[in-house]
Tab-separated table of C-alpha atoms in Angstrom:
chain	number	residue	atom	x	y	z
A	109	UNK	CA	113.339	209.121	112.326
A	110	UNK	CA	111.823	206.591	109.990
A	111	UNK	CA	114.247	204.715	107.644
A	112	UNK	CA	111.768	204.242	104.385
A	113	UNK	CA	114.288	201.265	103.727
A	114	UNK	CA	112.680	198.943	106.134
A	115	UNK	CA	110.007	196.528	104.818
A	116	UNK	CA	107.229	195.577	107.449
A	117	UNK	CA	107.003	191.969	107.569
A	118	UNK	CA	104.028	191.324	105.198
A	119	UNK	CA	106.298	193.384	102.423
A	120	UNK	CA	109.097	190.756	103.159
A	121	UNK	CA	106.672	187.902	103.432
A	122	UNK	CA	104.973	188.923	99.970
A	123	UNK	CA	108.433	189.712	98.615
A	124	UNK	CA	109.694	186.033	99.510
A	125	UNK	CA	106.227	184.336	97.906
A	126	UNK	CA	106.315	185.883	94.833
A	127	UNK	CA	110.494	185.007	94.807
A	128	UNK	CA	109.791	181.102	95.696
A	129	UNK	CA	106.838	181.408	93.225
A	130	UNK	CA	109.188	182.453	90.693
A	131	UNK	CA	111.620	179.968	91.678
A	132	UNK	CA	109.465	176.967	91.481
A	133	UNK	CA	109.484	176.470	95.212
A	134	UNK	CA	105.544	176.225	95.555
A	135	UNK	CA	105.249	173.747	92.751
A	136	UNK	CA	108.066	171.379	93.492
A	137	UNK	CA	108.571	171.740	97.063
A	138	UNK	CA	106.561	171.368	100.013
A	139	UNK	CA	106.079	172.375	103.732
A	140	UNK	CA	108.892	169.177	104.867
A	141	UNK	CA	111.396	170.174	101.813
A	142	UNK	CA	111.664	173.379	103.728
A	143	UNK	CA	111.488	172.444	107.179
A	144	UNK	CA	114.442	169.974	106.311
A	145	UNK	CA	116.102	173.221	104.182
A	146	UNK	CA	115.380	175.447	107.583
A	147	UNK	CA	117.153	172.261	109.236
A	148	UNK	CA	120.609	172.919	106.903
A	149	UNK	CA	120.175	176.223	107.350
A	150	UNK	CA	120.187	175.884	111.255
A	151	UNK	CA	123.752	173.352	111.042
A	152	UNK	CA	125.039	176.207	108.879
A	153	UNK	CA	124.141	179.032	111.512
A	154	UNK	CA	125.567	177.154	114.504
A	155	UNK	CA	128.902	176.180	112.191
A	156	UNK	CA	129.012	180.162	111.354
A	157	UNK	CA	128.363	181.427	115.257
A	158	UNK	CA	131.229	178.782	116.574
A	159	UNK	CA	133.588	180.276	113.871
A	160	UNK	CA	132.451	183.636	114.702
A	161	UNK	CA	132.111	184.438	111.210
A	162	UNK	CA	129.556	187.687	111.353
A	163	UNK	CA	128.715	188.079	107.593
A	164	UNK	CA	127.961	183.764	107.340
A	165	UNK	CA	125.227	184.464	110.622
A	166	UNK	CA	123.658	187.218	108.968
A	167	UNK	CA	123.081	184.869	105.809
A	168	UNK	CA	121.794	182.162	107.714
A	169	UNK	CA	119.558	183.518	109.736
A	170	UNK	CA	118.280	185.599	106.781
A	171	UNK	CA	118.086	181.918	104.859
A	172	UNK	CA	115.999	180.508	108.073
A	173	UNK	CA	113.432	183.564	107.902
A	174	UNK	CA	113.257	182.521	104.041
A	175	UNK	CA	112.844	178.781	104.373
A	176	UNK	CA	109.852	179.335	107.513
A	177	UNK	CA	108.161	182.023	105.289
A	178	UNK	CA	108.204	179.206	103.050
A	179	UNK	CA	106.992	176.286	105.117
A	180	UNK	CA	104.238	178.675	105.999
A	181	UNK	CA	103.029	179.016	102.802
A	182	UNK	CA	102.507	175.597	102.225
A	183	UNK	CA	100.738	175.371	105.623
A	184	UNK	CA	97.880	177.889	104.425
């Protein structure tokens, strides 16, 4: 059965553009500032899995797929 909660990738991707849009992310940042932020966000993943702290994994490797969609966008 089909759960109508799930966004296909391009939904997220669009979702996440038009959030770092509104955040200022495409006019101050750049594709570095978020490969360096996807860097953090790495440290805090591997800090989260050796404390074996579920919830803090989730977020970061939600906060990774956020700071590549990011990068990306730069890129094109």
């Amino acid at each position: 059965m089909e759960n109508k909660n799930i966004l296909t990738f391009l939904q997220l991707k669009n979702n996440i553009d038009n959030w770092a849009q509104e955040k200022g992310i495409h006019d101050k940042g750049s594709c570095f500032s978020q490969l360096m932020k996807t860097y953090e966000e790495i440290g805090e993943l591997i800090q989260a899995t050796q404390q074996e702290d579920k919830e803090a994994i989730i977020d970061a490797i939600g906060d990774i797929l956020v700071t590549l969609i990011n990068a990306d966008w730069f890129v094109k």
